[in-house]
GROMACS .gro file of C-alpha atoms in nm:
model
  464
    1MET     CA    1   7.226   0.991   8.333
    2SER     CA    2   6.900   0.879   8.184
    3ASP     CA    3   6.858   0.534   8.033
    4GLN     CA    4   6.648   0.679   7.743
    5SER     CA    5   6.816   0.716   7.412
    6PRO     CA    6   6.819   1.051   7.235
    7ASN     CA    7   6.553   0.913   6.989
    8SER     CA    8   6.294   0.799   7.248
    9GLU     CA    9   6.073   1.111   7.241
   10PRO     CA   10   6.057   1.144   6.865
   11VAL     CA   11   5.958   0.779   6.825
   12SER     CA   12   5.670   0.815   7.072
   13HIS     CA   13   5.545   1.129   6.895
   14GLN     CA   14   5.569   0.959   6.554
   15ALA     CA   15   5.356   0.670   6.676
   16SER     CA   16   5.094   0.912   6.800
   17VAL     CA   17   5.080   1.087   6.468
   18MET     CA   18   5.053   0.754   6.288
   19GLY     CA   19   4.760   0.653   6.507
   20VAL     CA   20   4.568   0.969   6.432
   21ALA     CA   21   4.627   0.929   6.059
   22TYR     CA   22   4.509   0.569   6.072
   23THR     CA   23   4.191   0.675   6.251
   24TRP     CA   24   4.117   0.938   5.987
   25PHE     CA   25   4.182   0.687   5.711
   26LEU     CA   26   3.931   0.442   5.858
   27SER     CA   27   3.673   0.718   5.898
   28ILE     CA   28   3.708   0.833   5.541
   29ALA     CA   29   3.690   0.474   5.414
   30VAL     CA   30   3.371   0.409   5.610
   31LEU     CA   31   3.214   0.728   5.476
   32ALA     CA   32   3.312   0.634   5.122
   33VAL     CA   33   3.155   0.291   5.156
   34MET     CA   34   2.837   0.444   5.299
   35ALA     CA   35   2.820   0.692   5.012
   36LEU     CA   36   2.863   0.409   4.764
   37VAL     CA   37   2.583   0.211   4.927
   38VAL     CA   38   2.352   0.511   4.925
   39GLY     CA   39   2.434   0.575   4.559
   40VAL     CA   40   2.361   0.216   4.462
   41VAL     CA   41   2.033   0.219   4.653
   42ALA     CA   42   1.937   0.545   4.484
   43LEU     CA   43   2.024   0.402   4.146
   44PHE     CA   44   1.793   0.107   4.190
   45ASN     CA   45   1.524   0.300   4.376
   46PRO     CA   46   1.490   0.629   4.186
   47ASN     CA   47   1.155   0.713   4.345
   48GLY     CA   48   1.270   0.686   4.707
   49GLY     CA   49   1.429   0.956   4.920
   50GLY     CA   50   1.388   1.327   4.957
   51GLY     CA   51   1.103   1.563   4.904
   52ASP     CA   52   1.225   1.672   4.558
   53ASP     CA   53   1.161   1.330   4.399
   54ALA     CA   54   0.876   1.276   4.150
   55ALA     CA   55   0.534   1.169   4.273
   56VAL     CA   56   0.445   0.803   4.232
   57GLY     CA   57   0.107   0.636   4.180
   58GLY     CA   58  -0.232   0.789   4.246
   59GLU     CA   59  -0.506   0.894   4.008
   60VAL     CA   60  -0.500   1.179   3.762
   61THR     CA   61  -0.733   1.318   3.494
   62VAL     CA   62  -0.612   1.440   3.155
   63GLU     CA   63  -0.846   1.633   2.927
   64VAL     CA   64  -0.778   1.577   2.557
   65THR     CA   65  -0.906   1.803   2.279
   66LEU     CA   66  -0.902   1.682   1.917
   67ALA     CA   67  -0.906   1.919   1.619
   68GLU     CA   68  -0.767   1.935   1.262
   69MET     CA   69  -0.476   1.829   1.272
   70ASP     CA   70  -0.393   1.871   1.639
   71ILE     CA   71  -0.417   1.705   1.980
   72ALA     CA   72  -0.408   1.922   2.292
   73THR     CA   73  -0.376   1.777   2.646
   74SER     CA   74  -0.434   1.946   2.982
   75LEU     CA   75  -0.119   1.786   3.128
   76ASP     CA   76   0.221   1.726   2.973
   77GLU     CA   77   0.335   1.481   3.243
   78VAL     CA   78   0.178   1.229   3.482
   79PRO     CA   79   0.325   1.042   3.784
   80MET     CA   80   0.493   0.707   3.740
   81GLY     CA   81   0.254   0.427   3.834
   82SER     CA   82  -0.056   0.646   3.820
   83THR     CA   83  -0.393   0.555   3.671
   84VAL     CA   84  -0.501   0.815   3.418
   85THR     CA   85  -0.859   0.902   3.327
   86PHE     CA   86  -0.865   1.048   2.977
   87VAL     CA   87  -1.159   1.274   2.890
   88VAL     CA   88  -1.146   1.308   2.511
   89THR     CA   89  -1.354   1.561   2.315
   90ASN     CA   90  -1.358   1.603   1.938
   91GLU     CA   91  -1.384   1.976   1.874
   92GLY     CA   92  -1.292   1.939   1.508
   93SER     CA   93  -1.516   1.923   1.204
   94MET     CA   94  -1.405   1.570   1.110
   95THR     CA   95  -1.425   1.226   1.267
   96HIS     CA   96  -1.126   1.150   1.492
   97ASP     CA   97  -1.020   0.909   1.765
   98PHE     CA   98  -0.749   0.898   2.034
   99LYS     CA   99  -0.559   0.576   2.095
  100ILE     CA  100  -0.252   0.502   2.305
  101ASP     CA  101   0.003   0.316   2.093
  102GLY     CA  102  -0.269   0.309   1.827
  103GLU     CA  103  -0.461   0.045   2.023
  104VAL     CA  104  -0.614   0.157   2.356
  105GLY     CA  105  -0.852   0.451   2.362
  106THR     CA  106  -1.173   0.588   2.217
  107ASP     CA  107  -1.397   0.479   1.935
  108MET     CA  108  -1.424   0.708   1.634
  109LEU     CA  109  -1.576   1.033   1.760
  110LEU     CA  110  -1.805   1.244   1.546
  111PRO     CA  111  -1.759   1.623   1.570
  112GLY     CA  112  -1.868   1.740   1.915
  113ALA     CA  113  -1.864   1.392   2.070
  114SER     CA  114  -1.677   1.296   2.390
  115GLU     CA  115  -1.560   0.971   2.546
  116THR     CA  116  -1.381   0.877   2.869
  117PHE     CA  117  -1.147   0.585   2.935
  118GLU     CA  118  -0.890   0.480   3.196
  119TYR     CA  119  -0.531   0.377   3.139
  120GLY     CA  120  -0.274   0.254   3.387
  121PRO     CA  121  -0.066   0.198   3.579
  122VAL     CA  122   0.164   0.422   3.378
  123GLU     CA  123   0.507   0.266   3.336
  124ALA     CA  124   0.651   0.475   3.051
  125PRO     CA  125   0.581   0.795   2.856
  126ILE     CA  126   0.243   0.773   2.683
  127GLU     CA  127   0.242   0.789   2.303
  128ALA     CA  128  -0.103   0.847   2.150
  129TRP     CA  129  -0.246   0.953   1.817
  130CYS     CA  130  -0.549   0.964   1.589
  131THR     CA  131  -0.567   0.641   1.390
  132VAL     CA  132  -0.756   0.786   1.093
  133PRO     CA  133  -0.512   0.719   0.807
  134GLY     CA  134  -0.283   1.014   0.752
  135HIS     CA  135  -0.389   1.210   1.059
  136LYS     CA  136  -0.096   1.099   1.274
  137GLU     CA  137   0.152   1.195   1.003
  138ALA     CA  138  -0.025   1.529   0.960
  139GLY     CA  139   0.029   1.620   1.326
  140MET     CA  140  -0.237   1.441   1.531
  141ALA     CA  141   0.004   1.275   1.774
  142THR     CA  142   0.115   1.356   2.126
  143THR     CA  143   0.346   1.237   2.404
  144ILE     CA  144   0.265   1.265   2.775
  145GLY     CA  145   0.583   1.236   2.978
  146ILE     CA  146   0.662   1.099   3.324
  147GLU     CA  147   0.707   1.340   3.615
  148GLY     CA  148   1.075   1.341   3.702
  149GLY     CA  149   1.201   1.358   3.348
  150ALA     CA  150   1.416   1.136   3.132
  151ALA     CA  151   1.587   0.944   3.413
  152VAL     CA  152   1.256   0.812   3.544
  153ALA     CA  153   1.137   0.721   3.197
  154ALA     CA  154   1.468   0.551   3.116
  155VAL     CA  155   1.453   0.327   3.424
  156ALA     CA  156   1.091   0.237   3.350
  157SER     CA  157   1.154   0.148   2.988
  158GLY     CA  158   1.500  -0.007   3.006
  159ASP     CA  159   1.732   0.240   2.837
  160GLY     CA  160   1.467   0.469   2.697
  161SER     CA  161   1.627   0.472   2.355
  162GLY     CA  162   1.411   0.222   2.166
  163GLU     CA  163   1.178   0.322   1.884
  164ALA     CA  164   0.916   0.125   1.699
  165ALA     CA  165   1.061  -0.044   1.396
  166GLU     CA  166   0.958   0.117   1.070
  167GLY     CA  167   0.735  -0.108   0.859
  168ASP     CA  168   0.857  -0.251   0.534
  169TYR     CA  169   0.739  -0.070   0.222
  170ALA     CA  170   0.605  -0.251  -0.082
  171GLU     CA  171   0.849  -0.274  -0.374
  172ILE     CA  172   0.792  -0.319  -0.746
  173ASP     CA  173   0.942  -0.625  -0.911
  174PRO     CA  174   1.089  -0.467  -1.227
  175THR     CA  175   1.111  -0.807  -1.397
  176GLY     CA  176   0.764  -0.912  -1.291
  177GLU     CA  177   0.439  -0.933  -1.480
  178PRO     CA  178   0.085  -0.835  -1.380
  179SER     CA  179  -0.097  -1.103  -1.185
  180GLU     CA  180  -0.302  -1.370  -1.359
  181GLY     CA  181  -0.640  -1.228  -1.453
  182TRP     CA  182  -0.521  -0.867  -1.455
  183VAL     CA  183  -0.701  -0.651  -1.713
  184ALA     CA  184  -0.575  -0.311  -1.824
  185ARG     CA  185  -0.792  -0.003  -1.777
  186ASP     CA  186  -0.961   0.084  -2.107
  187PRO     CA  187  -0.793   0.410  -2.217
  188ALA     CA  188  -1.078   0.506  -2.453
  189LEU     CA  189  -1.258   0.827  -2.356
  190PRO     CA  190  -1.621   0.743  -2.273
  191PRO     CA  191  -1.868   0.900  -2.519
  192VAL     CA  192  -2.080   1.197  -2.418
  193PRO     CA  193  -2.409   1.060  -2.280
  194GLU     CA  194  -2.734   1.161  -2.446
  195GLY     CA  195  -2.917   1.466  -2.316
  196ASP     CA  196  -2.802   1.773  -2.129
  197VAL     CA  197  -2.835   1.643  -1.772
  198HIS     CA  198  -2.610   1.365  -1.647
  199GLU     CA  199  -2.686   1.197  -1.314
  200VAL     CA  200  -2.417   0.974  -1.165
  201THR     CA  201  -2.340   0.818  -0.828
  202PHE     CA  202  -1.990   0.782  -0.689
  203ASN     CA  203  -1.959   0.531  -0.406
  204MET     CA  204  -1.648   0.604  -0.200
  205VAL     CA  205  -1.497   0.267  -0.109
  206ASP     CA  206  -1.170   0.138   0.037
  207LYS     CA  207  -1.028  -0.137  -0.182
  208VAL     CA  208  -0.704  -0.333  -0.207
  209ILE     CA  209  -0.594  -0.298  -0.570
  210GLU     CA  210  -0.295  -0.422  -0.769
  211VAL     CA  211  -0.100  -0.116  -0.885
  212ALA     CA  212   0.220  -0.278  -1.016
  213PRO     CA  213   0.369  -0.627  -1.052
  214GLY     CA  214   0.395  -0.766  -0.701
  215VAL     CA  215   0.236  -0.463  -0.534
  216THR     CA  216  -0.112  -0.410  -0.394
  217GLN     CA  217  -0.223  -0.108  -0.194
  218GLU     CA  218  -0.535  -0.027   0.006
  219LEU     CA  219  -0.665   0.263  -0.200
  220TRP     CA  220  -0.943   0.509  -0.121
  221THR     CA  221  -1.154   0.515  -0.434
  222PHE     CA  222  -1.444   0.659  -0.624
  223GLU     CA  223  -1.636   0.357  -0.757
  224GLU     CA  224  -1.359   0.110  -0.667
  225VAL     CA  225  -1.123   0.230  -0.942
  226VAL     CA  226  -0.818   0.457  -0.955
  227PRO     CA  227  -0.844   0.701  -1.119
  228GLY     CA  228  -1.215   0.744  -1.058
  229PRO     CA  229  -1.461   0.725  -1.350
  230THR     CA  230  -1.408   0.983  -1.624
  231LEU     CA  231  -1.705   1.213  -1.684
  232HIS     CA  232  -1.755   1.348  -2.037
  233GLY     CA  233  -1.988   1.625  -2.149
  234LYS     CA  234  -2.030   1.934  -2.359
  235LEU     CA  235  -2.062   2.301  -2.278
  236GLY     CA  236  -2.386   2.378  -2.098
  237ASP     CA  237  -2.442   2.025  -1.966
  238THR     CA  238  -2.548   1.979  -1.605
  239PHE     CA  239  -2.392   1.712  -1.386
  240ILE     CA  240  -2.573   1.585  -1.077
  241VAL     CA  241  -2.326   1.375  -0.880
  242THR     CA  242  -2.428   1.190  -0.564
  243ILE     CA  243  -2.136   1.081  -0.348
  244VAL     CA  244  -2.196   0.804  -0.095
  245ASN     CA  245  -1.939   0.749   0.180
  246GLN     CA  246  -1.906   0.375   0.238
  247THR     CA  247  -1.582   0.404   0.436
  248ASP     CA  248  -1.508   0.459   0.806
  249MET     CA  249  -1.353   0.805   0.761
  250ASP     CA  250  -1.462   1.146   0.630
  251HIS     CA  251  -1.441   1.223   0.258
  252SER     CA  252  -1.554   1.490   0.012
  253ILE     CA  253  -1.531   1.583  -0.355
  254ASP     CA  254  -1.404   1.891  -0.538
  255PHE     CA  255  -1.486   1.926  -0.909
  256HIS     CA  256  -1.248   2.173  -1.072
  257ALA     CA  257  -1.500   2.196  -1.358
  258SER     CA  258  -1.746   2.375  -1.128
  259LYS     CA  259  -1.792   2.719  -0.976
  260THR     CA  260  -1.957   2.676  -0.637
  261ALA     CA  261  -1.913   2.755  -0.268
  262PRO     CA  262  -1.660   2.503  -0.129
  263ASN     CA  263  -1.816   2.505   0.218
  264VAL     CA  264  -2.144   2.383   0.067
  265ASP     CA  265  -2.080   2.134  -0.212
  266MET     CA  266  -1.725   2.035  -0.117
  267ARG     CA  267  -1.788   1.984   0.253
  268ASP     CA  268  -1.680   1.667   0.432
  269ILE     CA  269  -1.932   1.391   0.480
  270GLY     CA  270  -1.897   1.122   0.744
  271PRO     CA  271  -1.926   0.745   0.717
  272GLY     CA  272  -2.266   0.643   0.579
  273GLU     CA  273  -2.356   0.994   0.464
  274GLU     CA  274  -2.443   1.120   0.115
  275LEU     CA  275  -2.408   1.452  -0.065
  276VAL     CA  276  -2.550   1.575  -0.396
  277TYR     CA  277  -2.313   1.799  -0.593
  278GLU     CA  278  -2.467   1.975  -0.895
  279PHE     CA  279  -2.284   2.193  -1.143
  280THR     CA  280  -2.313   2.321  -1.499
  281ALA     CA  281  -2.021   2.291  -1.740
  282ASP     CA  282  -1.962   2.653  -1.840
  283TYR     CA  283  -1.602   2.607  -1.952
  284ALA     CA  284  -1.427   2.366  -2.189
  285GLY     CA  285  -1.122   2.159  -2.100
  286VAL     CA  286  -1.017   1.858  -1.899
  287PHE     CA  287  -1.056   1.916  -1.527
  288MET     CA  288  -0.943   1.732  -1.218
  289TYR     CA  289  -1.175   1.616  -0.944
  290HIS     CA  290  -1.056   1.489  -0.609
  291CYS     CA  291  -1.132   1.441  -0.242
  292GLY     CA  292  -1.056   1.762  -0.053
  293THR     CA  293  -1.072   1.627   0.302
  294ALA     CA  294  -0.767   1.705   0.517
  295PRO     CA  295  -0.497   1.605   0.472
  296THR     CA  296  -0.588   1.649   0.106
  297LEU     CA  297  -0.242   1.537  -0.003
  298HIS     CA  298  -0.303   1.196   0.151
  299HIS     CA  299  -0.652   1.154   0.004
  300ILE     CA  300  -0.534   1.240  -0.349
  301GLY     CA  301  -0.211   1.046  -0.308
  302ASN     CA  302  -0.405   0.737  -0.203
  303GLY     CA  303  -0.635   0.730  -0.505
  304MET     CA  304  -0.921   0.979  -0.472
  305PHE     CA  305  -0.901   1.166  -0.801
  306GLY     CA  306  -1.031   1.158  -1.157
  307ALA     CA  307  -1.106   1.367  -1.466
  308VAL     CA  308  -1.395   1.555  -1.626
  309VAL     CA  309  -1.372   1.626  -2.001
  310ILE     CA  310  -1.583   1.909  -2.143
  311ASP     CA  311  -1.549   1.929  -2.520
  312PRO     CA  312  -1.466   2.268  -2.671
  313PRO     CA  313  -1.705   2.387  -2.945
  314ASP     CA  314  -1.657   2.248  -3.296
  315LEU     CA  315  -1.415   1.978  -3.182
  316ALA     CA  316  -1.274   1.808  -3.492
  317PRO     CA  317  -1.365   1.442  -3.548
  318VAL     CA  318  -1.096   1.179  -3.488
  319ASP     CA  319  -1.066   0.804  -3.533
  320HIS     CA  320  -0.959   0.739  -3.173
  321GLU     CA  321  -0.994   0.940  -2.854
  322PHE     CA  322  -0.813   0.838  -2.536
  323ILE     CA  323  -0.772   0.969  -2.181
  324PHE     CA  324  -0.444   0.941  -1.987
  325VAL     CA  325  -0.448   1.046  -1.621
  326GLN     CA  326  -0.098   1.073  -1.478
  327SER     CA  327  -0.048   1.026  -1.104
  328GLU     CA  328   0.202   0.906  -0.846
  329TYR     CA  329   0.207   0.627  -0.587
  330TYR     CA  330   0.381   0.650  -0.251
  331PHE     CA  331   0.385   0.293  -0.127
  332GLY     CA  332   0.311   0.192   0.227
  333PRO     CA  333   0.342  -0.170   0.338
  334GLU     CA  334   0.221  -0.437   0.097
  335GLY     CA  335  -0.159  -0.427   0.107
  336GLY     CA  336  -0.155  -0.108   0.317
  337PHE     CA  337  -0.239   0.250   0.229
  338GLY     CA  338   0.005   0.506   0.091
  339ASP     CA  339   0.264   0.673   0.312
  340LEU     CA  340   0.192   1.039   0.389
  341THR     CA  341   0.549   1.115   0.495
  342LYS     CA  342   0.669   1.006   0.150
  343MET     CA  343   0.403   1.228  -0.006
  344GLN     CA  344   0.518   1.525   0.201
  345ASN     CA  345   0.876   1.462   0.086
  346ASP     CA  346   0.789   1.412  -0.285
  347ASP     CA  347   0.935   1.063  -0.254
  348TRP     CA  348   0.719   0.873  -0.503
  349ASP     CA  349   0.768   0.507  -0.585
  350ALA     CA  350   0.579   0.506  -0.915
  351VAL     CA  351   0.446   0.749  -1.175
  352VAL     CA  352   0.171   0.592  -1.382
  353PHE     CA  353  -0.089   0.642  -1.652
  354ASN     CA  354  -0.444   0.544  -1.552
  355GLY     CA  355  -0.342   0.386  -1.225
  356TYR     CA  356  -0.099   0.105  -1.312
  357PHE     CA  357   0.278   0.082  -1.355
  358ASN     CA  358   0.370   0.052  -1.728
  359GLN     CA  359   0.005  -0.031  -1.794
  360TYR     CA  360   0.007   0.013  -2.171
  361VAL     CA  361   0.346  -0.152  -2.206
  362TYR     CA  362   0.188  -0.471  -2.075
  363SER     CA  363  -0.131  -0.403  -2.276
  364PRO     CA  364  -0.048  -0.185  -2.581
  365ILE     CA  365  -0.303   0.040  -2.753
  366ASN     CA  366  -0.380  -0.048  -3.114
  367VAL     CA  367  -0.453   0.208  -3.387
  368GLY     CA  368  -0.436   0.207  -3.766
  369VAL     CA  369  -0.155   0.359  -3.969
  370GLY     CA  370  -0.245   0.718  -4.058
  371GLU     CA  371  -0.555   0.725  -3.836
  372ARG     CA  372  -0.631   1.046  -3.651
  373VAL     CA  373  -0.573   1.015  -3.275
  374ARG     CA  374  -0.657   1.250  -2.988
  375VAL     CA  375  -0.515   1.188  -2.640
  376TRP     CA  376  -0.648   1.389  -2.348
  377VAL     CA  377  -0.390   1.415  -2.069
  378MET     CA  378  -0.473   1.511  -1.710
  379ASP     CA  379  -0.199   1.551  -1.451
  380ASP     CA  380  -0.370   1.464  -1.122
  381GLY     CA  381  -0.044   1.455  -0.930
  382PRO     CA  382  -0.075   1.513  -0.645
  383SER     CA  383   0.273   1.664  -0.678
  384GLU     CA  384   0.467   1.569  -0.994
  385ASN     CA  385   0.457   1.740  -1.331
  386SER     CA  386   0.423   1.582  -1.675
  387SER     CA  387   0.578   1.628  -2.018
  388PHE     CA  388   0.368   1.402  -2.239
  389HIS     CA  389   0.555   1.283  -2.547
  390ILE     CA  390   0.518   1.004  -2.803
  391VAL     CA  391   0.840   0.875  -2.955
  392GLY     CA  392   0.826   0.876  -3.336
  393THR     CA  393   0.555   1.134  -3.405
  394ILE     CA  394   0.484   1.507  -3.386
  395PHE     CA  395   0.171   1.667  -3.244
  396ASP     CA  396   0.010   1.902  -3.498
  397THR     CA  397  -0.262   2.008  -3.252
  398THR     CA  398  -0.223   2.090  -2.884
  399PHE     CA  399  -0.486   2.220  -2.643
  400LYS     CA  400  -0.391   2.318  -2.289
  401GLU     CA  401  -0.592   2.461  -2.001
  402GLY     CA  402  -0.892   2.562  -2.211
  403THR     CA  403  -0.723   2.701  -2.520
  404TYR     CA  404  -0.553   2.584  -2.838
  405MET     CA  405  -0.176   2.623  -2.833
  406LEU     CA  406  -0.130   2.486  -3.185
  407ARG     CA  407  -0.360   2.400  -3.477
  408PRO     CA  408  -0.284   2.281  -3.831
  409ASP     CA  409  -0.232   2.574  -4.067
  410GLU     CA  410   0.000   2.700  -4.338
  411ARG     CA  411   0.277   2.765  -4.083
  412ARG     CA  412   0.322   2.388  -4.032
  413GLY     CA  413   0.397   2.422  -3.663
  414GLY     CA  414   0.466   2.106  -3.465
  415SER     CA  415   0.480   2.021  -3.095
  416GLN     CA  416   0.694   1.754  -2.930
  417ALA     CA  417   0.549   1.753  -2.577
  418LEU     CA  418   0.253   1.875  -2.372
  419ASP     CA  419   0.380   2.021  -2.046
  420LEU     CA  420   0.148   2.007  -1.745
  421GLN     CA  421   0.170   2.088  -1.376
  422PRO     CA  422  -0.050   1.906  -1.122
  423ALA     CA  423  -0.420   1.987  -1.179
  424GLN     CA  424  -0.355   2.093  -1.539
  425GLY     CA  425  -0.475   1.918  -1.851
  426GLY     CA  426  -0.520   1.931  -2.226
  427PHE     CA  427  -0.501   1.717  -2.537
  428VAL     CA  428  -0.275   1.640  -2.832
  429GLU     CA  429  -0.363   1.519  -3.182
  430PHE     CA  430  -0.143   1.321  -3.420
  431ASP     CA  431  -0.120   1.027  -3.657
  432LEU     CA  432   0.133   0.746  -3.681
  433SER     CA  433   0.278   0.734  -4.030
  434ASP     CA  434   0.426   0.385  -4.039
  435GLU     CA  435   0.360   0.044  -3.895
  436GLY     CA  436   0.545   0.004  -3.572
  437TYR     CA  437   0.564   0.049  -3.197
  438TYR     CA  438   0.544   0.404  -3.061
  439THR     CA  439   0.626   0.460  -2.695
  440ALA     CA  440   0.431   0.721  -2.496
  441VAL     CA  441   0.614   0.867  -2.196
  442THR     CA  442   0.653   1.163  -1.974
  443HIS     CA  443   0.975   1.314  -2.103
  444LYS     CA  444   1.092   1.362  -1.747
  445PHE     CA  445   1.288   1.041  -1.791
  446SER     CA  446   1.351   0.975  -1.425
  447ASN     CA  447   0.982   0.887  -1.413
  448VAL     CA  448   0.978   0.663  -1.719
  449GLY     CA  449   1.156   0.393  -1.522
  450LYS     CA  450   0.898   0.439  -1.248
  451GLY     CA  451   0.610   0.338  -1.473
  452ALA     CA  452   0.511   0.641  -1.682
  453ALA     CA  453   0.524   0.460  -2.015
  454GLY     CA  454   0.291   0.298  -2.266
  455VAL     CA  455   0.296   0.176  -2.624
  456PHE     CA  456   0.083   0.259  -2.928
  457VAL     CA  457   0.093  -0.011  -3.196
  458ALA     CA  458   0.024   0.117  -3.548
  459GLY     CA  459  -0.098  -0.143  -3.794
  460ASN     CA  460   0.033  -0.499  -3.770
  461PRO     CA  461   0.409  -0.479  -3.726
  462PRO     CA  462   0.612  -0.797  -3.668
  463PRO     CA  463   0.656  -0.896  -3.304
  464ARG     CA  464   0.944  -0.730  -3.122
   0.00000   0.00000   0.00000
């Protein structure tokens, strides 16, 4: 009889099985730890490892082509850590530049000019654009990525999710007053100069101008004023206008009162250049003029517009004749130029007569009781319409887009508002029957609170 118990063999077999299982457990644990280590190393060294990883370092050349309003690059991505030689050529018809983050890059390039510069080592996607005001917003911007995609860029830049903070926009102080020394724009229509030929010079100048209480903007101007000077003539007169570009960007001028080839008289001129624009006034009315350089919306929206008045034949005499040019402001930062994105979205901050918020509320216009008044109105936009109305009177004469809509006659017709779209104009005539304060507005009342208001004072009423 054996000394072994009936359970001896099973116990030995069980131990063997347990040993094998333990060995497999250790093996799997070791492999798991190794995998974890490899993963951690890969996480903190994304450029190391196999042949499928992105290239790192080295030198690369990127050709950049500038045009209106576009930037084209020969490469969409460059290696992390590389040094990039940018060869930039302006193939457009306007002056452009190319700057990384708006700071590092070329000088302003005239049409056809080229410039080369180096940038590196590259540590994040490259953001570059044309710094001519408005060109970036109009499409002249580009991004050159990092080879290897978003993961590489994210490691290089932290989390890859940050964006530049949007600048603060200027805001009107609704309880404020114009600054000390502010003088309202004279609303009187300039008289027609003597003779049949009128020679004028418009210097195009950048100028920081107060446009509302507490708000200044860097405006692009004709003769340092917004709107530009009003020209006044009669049918058959010839205007010889010399424009002189004293800014660092391209500009032009488009007189709606003229019939001429746009590619000749309305062409862009560069910094320091001049152009002579001659036209004959063959049609009566009030006409817009403006800079037509792309993006035209930005150039008009930032101040480059004005009016030309050509009297219709046998214009009736009046006691007072005024010019109101309605326009909008789209504020950028305080002291900066207007925001093109706001302009593209019709998101105006102010609607004004003759360039200043509530201008003739702060400085009312005085007329006599019963005196005959003519107000020319030009909607220079660039985008908002106008419904010119004076509270407390009726227009007995209206003239719109070259023709009379209403004249005094036995029918006793009256008009309450002159409706205008951008680049339309006309005039109204009226008298103020009693002493008092008569408010002029656009009857689109959402814009009255944004500055499209003024006051006519008839006679000598008591203070309000």
